[in-house]
Short mmCIF file of C-alpha atoms in Angstrom, two decimals:
data_model
loop_
_atom_site.label_atom_id
_atom_site.label_comp_id
_atom_site.label_asym_id
_atom_site.label_seq_id
_atom_site.Cartn_x
_atom_site.Cartn_y
_atom_site.Cartn_z
CA LYS A 1 1.16 -12.53 31.86
CA LYS A 2 2.27 -10.50 34.87
CA SER A 3 0.06 -7.60 35.80
CA ARG A 4 1.75 -4.29 36.39
CA PRO A 5 0.43 -1.28 38.22
CA SER A 6 -0.80 1.53 36.02
CA ALA A 7 1.23 4.02 38.04
CA TYR A 8 4.08 3.78 40.55
CA LYS A 9 6.00 6.23 42.69
CA GLY A 10 9.00 5.34 44.82
CA ILE A 11 10.27 7.73 47.47
CA ASP A 12 13.25 7.86 49.78
CA ILE A 13 15.01 10.53 51.80
CA SER A 14 18.33 9.50 50.27
CA PRO A 15 19.20 11.12 46.92
CA ALA A 16 21.67 8.27 46.26
CA MET A 17 18.90 5.66 46.63
CA ILE A 18 16.65 7.60 44.24
CA LYS A 19 19.47 8.00 41.73
CA ASN A 20 20.14 4.24 41.81
CA ALA A 21 16.44 3.37 41.50
CA THR A 22 15.99 5.78 38.58
CA ALA A 23 18.99 4.28 36.79
CA ARG A 24 17.60 0.76 37.23
CA HIS A 25 14.00 1.66 36.33
CA PRO A 26 13.91 4.84 34.20
CA GLU A 27 10.29 4.12 33.23
CA LEU A 28 9.09 4.60 36.83
CA GLU A 29 8.65 7.73 38.94
CA PHE A 30 10.94 8.32 41.93
CA GLY A 31 11.43 11.29 44.23
CA VAL A 32 13.39 12.45 47.24
CA GLU A 33 10.83 13.12 49.98
CA ASP A 34 10.44 12.87 53.74
CA ILE A 35 6.76 12.20 54.38
CA LEU A 36 7.18 13.04 58.06
CA GLU A 37 8.01 16.61 56.98
CA LEU A 38 5.16 17.01 54.47
CA GLU A 39 1.64 18.17 55.17
CA ASP A 40 -0.82 15.30 55.41
CA PRO A 41 -2.46 14.51 52.08
CA PRO A 42 -6.12 15.63 51.94
CA ALA A 43 -7.01 12.07 50.87
CA PRO A 44 -4.94 8.91 50.32
CA LEU A 45 -2.90 9.28 47.12
CA TYR A 46 -1.98 5.66 46.39
CA ASP A 47 -3.82 2.34 46.38
CA TYR A 48 -1.05 0.61 48.31
CA VAL A 49 1.99 1.78 50.24
CA VAL A 50 4.75 -0.81 50.57
CA CYS A 51 7.74 -0.28 52.84
CA CYS A 52 10.52 -2.85 52.72
CA GLY A 53 13.64 -2.73 54.87
CA LEU A 54 13.27 0.82 56.20
CA PHE A 55 13.03 -0.19 59.85
CA HIS A 56 15.91 -2.73 59.93
CA LEU A 57 18.87 -0.39 60.47
CA ARG A 58 18.51 1.90 63.46
CA ALA A 59 22.17 2.99 63.16
CA ASP A 60 23.09 5.17 66.15
CA ASN A 61 19.49 5.70 67.31
CA SER A 62 18.37 4.06 70.55
CA ASP A 63 15.82 1.25 70.41
CA LYS A 64 13.31 3.58 72.09
CA ASP A 65 13.86 6.38 69.56
CA TRP A 66 13.72 3.96 66.63
CA ASN A 67 10.52 2.41 67.97
CA GLN A 68 8.92 5.87 68.13
CA PHE A 69 10.20 6.77 64.65
CA SER A 70 8.87 3.50 63.24
CA LYS A 71 5.40 4.06 64.68
CA ALA A 72 5.30 7.67 63.45
CA MET A 73 6.33 6.55 59.97
CA ILE A 74 3.78 3.71 59.91
CA LYS A 75 0.97 6.11 60.89
CA GLN A 76 2.08 8.58 58.24
CA MET A 77 2.39 5.96 55.49
CA PHE A 78 -1.14 4.75 56.21
CA LYS A 79 -2.46 8.25 55.49
CA TYR A 80 -1.21 7.80 51.91
CA ALA A 81 -2.78 4.34 51.41
CA ARG A 82 -6.22 4.13 49.82
CA ARG A 83 -6.48 0.33 50.08
CA GLY A 84 -3.63 -0.87 52.29
CA LEU A 85 -0.17 -0.65 53.76
CA ALA A 86 2.49 -3.36 54.02
CA PHE A 87 5.76 -3.07 55.93
CA ASN A 88 8.35 -5.46 57.26
CA MET A 89 10.57 -5.42 60.33
CA MET A 90 13.16 -7.70 61.85
CA THR A 91 11.70 -9.82 64.63
CA ASP A 92 13.01 -9.84 68.18
CA GLN A 93 12.74 -13.65 68.06
CA VAL A 94 16.32 -14.23 66.94
CA ASP A 95 19.26 -16.30 68.14
CA PHE A 96 21.76 -13.40 67.91
CA LYS A 97 21.65 -9.63 67.44
CA VAL A 98 23.73 -7.07 65.57
CA GLU A 99 24.22 -3.80 67.46
CA ARG A 100 23.07 -1.33 64.77
CA LEU A 101 19.93 -3.26 63.77
CA TYR A 102 16.45 -2.89 65.21
CA TYR A 103 14.57 -5.97 66.40
CA ALA A 104 10.85 -5.36 66.88
CA ASN A 105 8.24 -7.26 68.84
CA PRO A 106 5.72 -8.47 66.22
CA THR A 107 2.73 -8.40 68.56
CA GLU A 108 3.55 -4.87 69.73
CA PHE A 109 3.42 -3.58 66.15
CA PHE A 110 0.36 -5.69 65.32
CA ASP A 111 -1.47 -4.16 68.29
CA PHE A 112 -0.19 -0.68 67.40
CA CYS A 113 -1.69 -1.02 63.92
CA ARG A 114 -5.02 -2.47 65.01
CA TYR A 115 -5.56 0.16 67.72
CA ASN A 116 -4.20 3.18 65.81
CA LEU A 117 -4.88 2.49 62.13
CA ASN A 118 -7.54 -0.14 61.47
CA ARG A 119 -8.71 -3.42 62.95
CA ARG A 120 -8.14 -5.11 59.56
CA VAL A 121 -4.54 -6.19 60.18
CA CYS A 122 -2.60 -9.29 59.15
CA LEU A 123 0.73 -10.36 60.68
CA ARG A 124 2.87 -12.81 58.70
CA GLN A 125 5.91 -14.41 60.25
CA ASP A 126 5.73 -17.73 58.40
CA TYR A 127 8.67 -17.32 56.03
CA PRO A 128 12.29 -18.32 56.73
CA LEU A 129 13.79 -14.85 57.33
CA TYR A 130 14.11 -13.38 60.83
CA GLU A 131 11.49 -10.78 60.07
CA PHE A 132 7.76 -10.29 59.86
CA THR A 133 5.40 -8.39 57.59
CA ILE A 134 2.31 -6.54 58.65
CA TYR A 135 -0.52 -5.69 56.27
CA VAL A 136 -3.07 -3.04 57.27
CA TYR A 137 -6.20 -2.70 55.13
CA ARG A 138 -8.79 0.08 54.92
#
């Protein structure tokens, strides 16, 4: 039997994404929010914060601006995580690049997390996609 979380909340800044998610999973809670614009929570609100795919498309932002945005968002997400944070990014270890995508250096973000969030960090880049996942634990 699969275990399911007792509570779940999905957020996005895009109303269209929230509408689609709500239609697919009406039993779950979703909301349009920008956590960079909210006041910091007084204490972490969720056991785990999982961020998948957010940092892949930088669109018209420069690599430098997207790098800074990514780090700001990672720091902010960790403030909401009671037990841990997981996020993925596309690796800069690729054989071709698409202009509007962001390719991150895995060790740069690993070091960013261990020096700015917590020393309990895990970097996984052992799966076949051109991306990596970082887990940061409390």
